[in-house]
Short mmCIF file of C-alpha atoms in Angstrom, two decimals:
data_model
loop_
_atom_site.label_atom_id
_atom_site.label_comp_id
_atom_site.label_asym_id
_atom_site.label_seq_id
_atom_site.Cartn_x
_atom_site.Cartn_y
_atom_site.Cartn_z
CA UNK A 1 1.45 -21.57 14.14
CA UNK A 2 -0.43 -19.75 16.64
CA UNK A 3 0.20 -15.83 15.01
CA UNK A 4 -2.59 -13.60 14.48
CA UNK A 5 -1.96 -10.90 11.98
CA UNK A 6 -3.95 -7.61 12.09
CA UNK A 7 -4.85 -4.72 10.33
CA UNK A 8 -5.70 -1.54 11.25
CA UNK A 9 -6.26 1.43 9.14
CA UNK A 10 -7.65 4.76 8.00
CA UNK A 11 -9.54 5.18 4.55
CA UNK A 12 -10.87 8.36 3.11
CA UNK A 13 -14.99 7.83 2.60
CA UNK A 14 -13.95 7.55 -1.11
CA UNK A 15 -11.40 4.32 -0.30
CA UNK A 16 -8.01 5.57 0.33
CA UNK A 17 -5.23 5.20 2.70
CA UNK A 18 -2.77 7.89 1.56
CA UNK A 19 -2.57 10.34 -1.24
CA UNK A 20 -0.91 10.16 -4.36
CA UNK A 21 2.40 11.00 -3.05
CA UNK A 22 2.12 8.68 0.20
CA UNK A 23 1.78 11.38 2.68
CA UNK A 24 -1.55 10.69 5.06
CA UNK A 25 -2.30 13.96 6.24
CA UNK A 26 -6.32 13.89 5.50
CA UNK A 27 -5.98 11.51 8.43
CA UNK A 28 -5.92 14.10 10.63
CA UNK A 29 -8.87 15.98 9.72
CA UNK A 30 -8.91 19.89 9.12
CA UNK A 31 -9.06 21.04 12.16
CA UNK A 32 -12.63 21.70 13.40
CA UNK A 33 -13.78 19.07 15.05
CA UNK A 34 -11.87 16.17 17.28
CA UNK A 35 -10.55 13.30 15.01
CA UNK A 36 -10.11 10.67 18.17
CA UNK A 37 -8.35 7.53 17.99
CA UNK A 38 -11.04 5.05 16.84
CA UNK A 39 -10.07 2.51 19.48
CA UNK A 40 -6.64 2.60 18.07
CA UNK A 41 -4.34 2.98 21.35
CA UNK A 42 -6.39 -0.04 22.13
CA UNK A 43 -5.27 -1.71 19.53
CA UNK A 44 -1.95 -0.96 19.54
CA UNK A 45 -1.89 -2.38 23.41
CA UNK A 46 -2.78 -5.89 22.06
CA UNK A 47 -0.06 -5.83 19.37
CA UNK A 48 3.52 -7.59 19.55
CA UNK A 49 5.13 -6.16 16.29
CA UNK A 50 4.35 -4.21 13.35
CA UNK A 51 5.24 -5.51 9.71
CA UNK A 52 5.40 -2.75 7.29
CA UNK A 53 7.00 -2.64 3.89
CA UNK A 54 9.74 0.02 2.82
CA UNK A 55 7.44 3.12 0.94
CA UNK A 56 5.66 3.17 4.47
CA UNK A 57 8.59 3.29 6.75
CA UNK A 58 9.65 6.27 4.66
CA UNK A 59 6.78 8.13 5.30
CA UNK A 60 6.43 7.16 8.96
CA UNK A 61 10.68 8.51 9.19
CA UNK A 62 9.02 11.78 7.92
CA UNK A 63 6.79 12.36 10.68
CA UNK A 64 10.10 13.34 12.49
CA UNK A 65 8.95 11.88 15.98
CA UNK A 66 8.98 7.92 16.09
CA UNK A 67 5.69 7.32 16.77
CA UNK A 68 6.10 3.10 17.80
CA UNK A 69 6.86 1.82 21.13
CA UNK A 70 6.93 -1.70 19.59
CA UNK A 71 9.27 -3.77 17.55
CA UNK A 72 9.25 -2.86 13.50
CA UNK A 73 10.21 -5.41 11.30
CA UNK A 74 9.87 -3.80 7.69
CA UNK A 75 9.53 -5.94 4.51
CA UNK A 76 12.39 -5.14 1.25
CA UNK A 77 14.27 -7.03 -0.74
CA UNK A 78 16.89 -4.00 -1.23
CA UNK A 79 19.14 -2.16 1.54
CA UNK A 80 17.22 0.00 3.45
CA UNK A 81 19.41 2.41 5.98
CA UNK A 82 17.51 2.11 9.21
CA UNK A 83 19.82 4.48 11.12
CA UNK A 84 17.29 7.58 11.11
CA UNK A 85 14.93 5.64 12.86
CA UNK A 86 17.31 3.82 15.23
CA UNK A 87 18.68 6.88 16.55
CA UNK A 88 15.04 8.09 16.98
CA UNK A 89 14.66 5.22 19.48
CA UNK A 90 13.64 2.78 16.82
CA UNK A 91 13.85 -0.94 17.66
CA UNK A 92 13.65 -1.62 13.90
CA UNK A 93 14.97 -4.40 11.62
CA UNK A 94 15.02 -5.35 8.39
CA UNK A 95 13.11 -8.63 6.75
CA UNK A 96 13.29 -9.83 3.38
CA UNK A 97 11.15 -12.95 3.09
CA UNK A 98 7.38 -13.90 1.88
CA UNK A 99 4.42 -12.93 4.08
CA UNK A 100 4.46 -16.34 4.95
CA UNK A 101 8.02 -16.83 6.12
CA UNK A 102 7.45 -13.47 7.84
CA UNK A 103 4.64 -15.04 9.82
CA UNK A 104 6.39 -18.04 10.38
CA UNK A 105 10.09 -16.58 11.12
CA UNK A 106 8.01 -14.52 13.94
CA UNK A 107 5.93 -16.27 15.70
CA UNK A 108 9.17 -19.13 15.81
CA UNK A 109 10.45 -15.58 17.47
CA UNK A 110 7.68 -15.34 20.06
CA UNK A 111 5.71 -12.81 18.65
CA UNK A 112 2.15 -14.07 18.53
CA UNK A 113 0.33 -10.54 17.70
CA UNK A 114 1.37 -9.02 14.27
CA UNK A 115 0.20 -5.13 13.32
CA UNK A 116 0.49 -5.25 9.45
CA UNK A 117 0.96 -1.90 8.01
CA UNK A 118 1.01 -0.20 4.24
CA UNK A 119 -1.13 -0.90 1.60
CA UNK A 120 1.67 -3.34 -0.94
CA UNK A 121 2.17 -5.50 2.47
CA UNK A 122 -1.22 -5.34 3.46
CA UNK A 123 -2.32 -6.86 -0.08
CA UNK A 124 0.57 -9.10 -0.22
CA UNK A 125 -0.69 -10.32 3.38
CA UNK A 126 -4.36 -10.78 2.26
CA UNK A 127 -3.59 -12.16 -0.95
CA UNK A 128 -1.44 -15.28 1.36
CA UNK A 129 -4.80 -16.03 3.39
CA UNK A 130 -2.80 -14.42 6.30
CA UNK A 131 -5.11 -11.28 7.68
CA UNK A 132 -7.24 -12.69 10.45
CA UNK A 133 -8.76 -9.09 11.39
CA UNK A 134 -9.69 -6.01 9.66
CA UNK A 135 -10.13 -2.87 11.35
CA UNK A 136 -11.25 -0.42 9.18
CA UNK A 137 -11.90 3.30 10.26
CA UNK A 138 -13.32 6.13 7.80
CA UNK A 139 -12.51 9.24 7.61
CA UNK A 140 -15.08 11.64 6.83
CA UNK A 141 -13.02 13.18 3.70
CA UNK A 142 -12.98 12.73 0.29
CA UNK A 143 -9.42 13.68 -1.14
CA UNK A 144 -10.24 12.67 -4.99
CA UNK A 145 -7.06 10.35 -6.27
CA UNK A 146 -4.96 8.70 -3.75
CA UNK A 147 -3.34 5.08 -3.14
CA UNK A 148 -6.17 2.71 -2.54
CA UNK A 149 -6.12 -0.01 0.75
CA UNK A 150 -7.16 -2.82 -1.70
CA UNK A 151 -5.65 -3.43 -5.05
CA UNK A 152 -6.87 -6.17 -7.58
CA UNK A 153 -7.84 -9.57 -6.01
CA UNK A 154 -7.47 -12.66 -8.29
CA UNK A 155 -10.71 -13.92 -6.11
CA UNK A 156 -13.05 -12.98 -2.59
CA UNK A 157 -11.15 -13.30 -0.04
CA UNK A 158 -13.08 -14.60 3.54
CA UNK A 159 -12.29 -15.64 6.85
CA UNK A 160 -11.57 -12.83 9.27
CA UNK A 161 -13.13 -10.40 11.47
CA UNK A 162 -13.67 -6.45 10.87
#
């Protein structure tokens, strides 16, 4: 299996992705001073697919515009209605599988580059052995309470790039 799976993310200086309620506007700073990109464009330009889970597919269908030119394959083991985000130009489907079956069913599907996305499937990812890179970018924000990108970790986890 020749799939790479990456992460790539934005954490408050106090350690977390998204507020309480999921929403990630701290992300985009308050206005005073250029937030930039953090070499993600780049990033995104050596990606094949992203691999979210459901809670973060919601929020990205709130931001109103689609914001992915690539292939979405999001993670739930319940019906999720992917219409919104088809008919926002959307090539989107749905996956209900393991982290490893989801690396394996894709990269049997030609795609070689993963973008894994939300903090349950990024956990569930790292917790397989499955992350080979870790791009981290802080914010310079505290926001107090939020959800956190690493939950509990049954042991270290080693063995790929930041």
């Amino acid at each position: 299996m020749s799939t790479t799976c990456s992460v790539f993310c934005g954490v408050s200086l106090d350690g977390f992705i998204a507020r309480t309620n999921g929403t990630l506007d701290f992300l985009e700073g308050d206005g005073t001073a250029p937030v930039g990109d953090h070499g993600y464009e780049a990033f995104m330009a050596g990606v094949d697919a992203l691999v979210m889970g459901r809670n973060t597919f919601n929020v990205v269908l709130g931001f109103g515009q689609w914001p992915y030119t690539k292939k979405v394959f999001v993670l739930s083991s319940g019906n999720v209605d992917l219409s919104l985000a088809k008919e926002r130009g959307a090539d989107v489907e749905l996956l209900n599988a393991t982290p490893e079956e989801v690396v394996r069913q894709l990269d049997a599907r030609g795609y070689k580059r993963l973008y894994i996305d939300g903090g349950g499937t990024v956990q569930r990812f790292l917790r397989a052995g499955l992350i080979d890179r870790l791009i981290v970018t802080h914010v310079p924000v505290l926001i107090g309470q939020g959800i956190r990108l690493f939950g509990p970790l049954e042991q270290d986890i080693h063995g790929f790039n930041s």
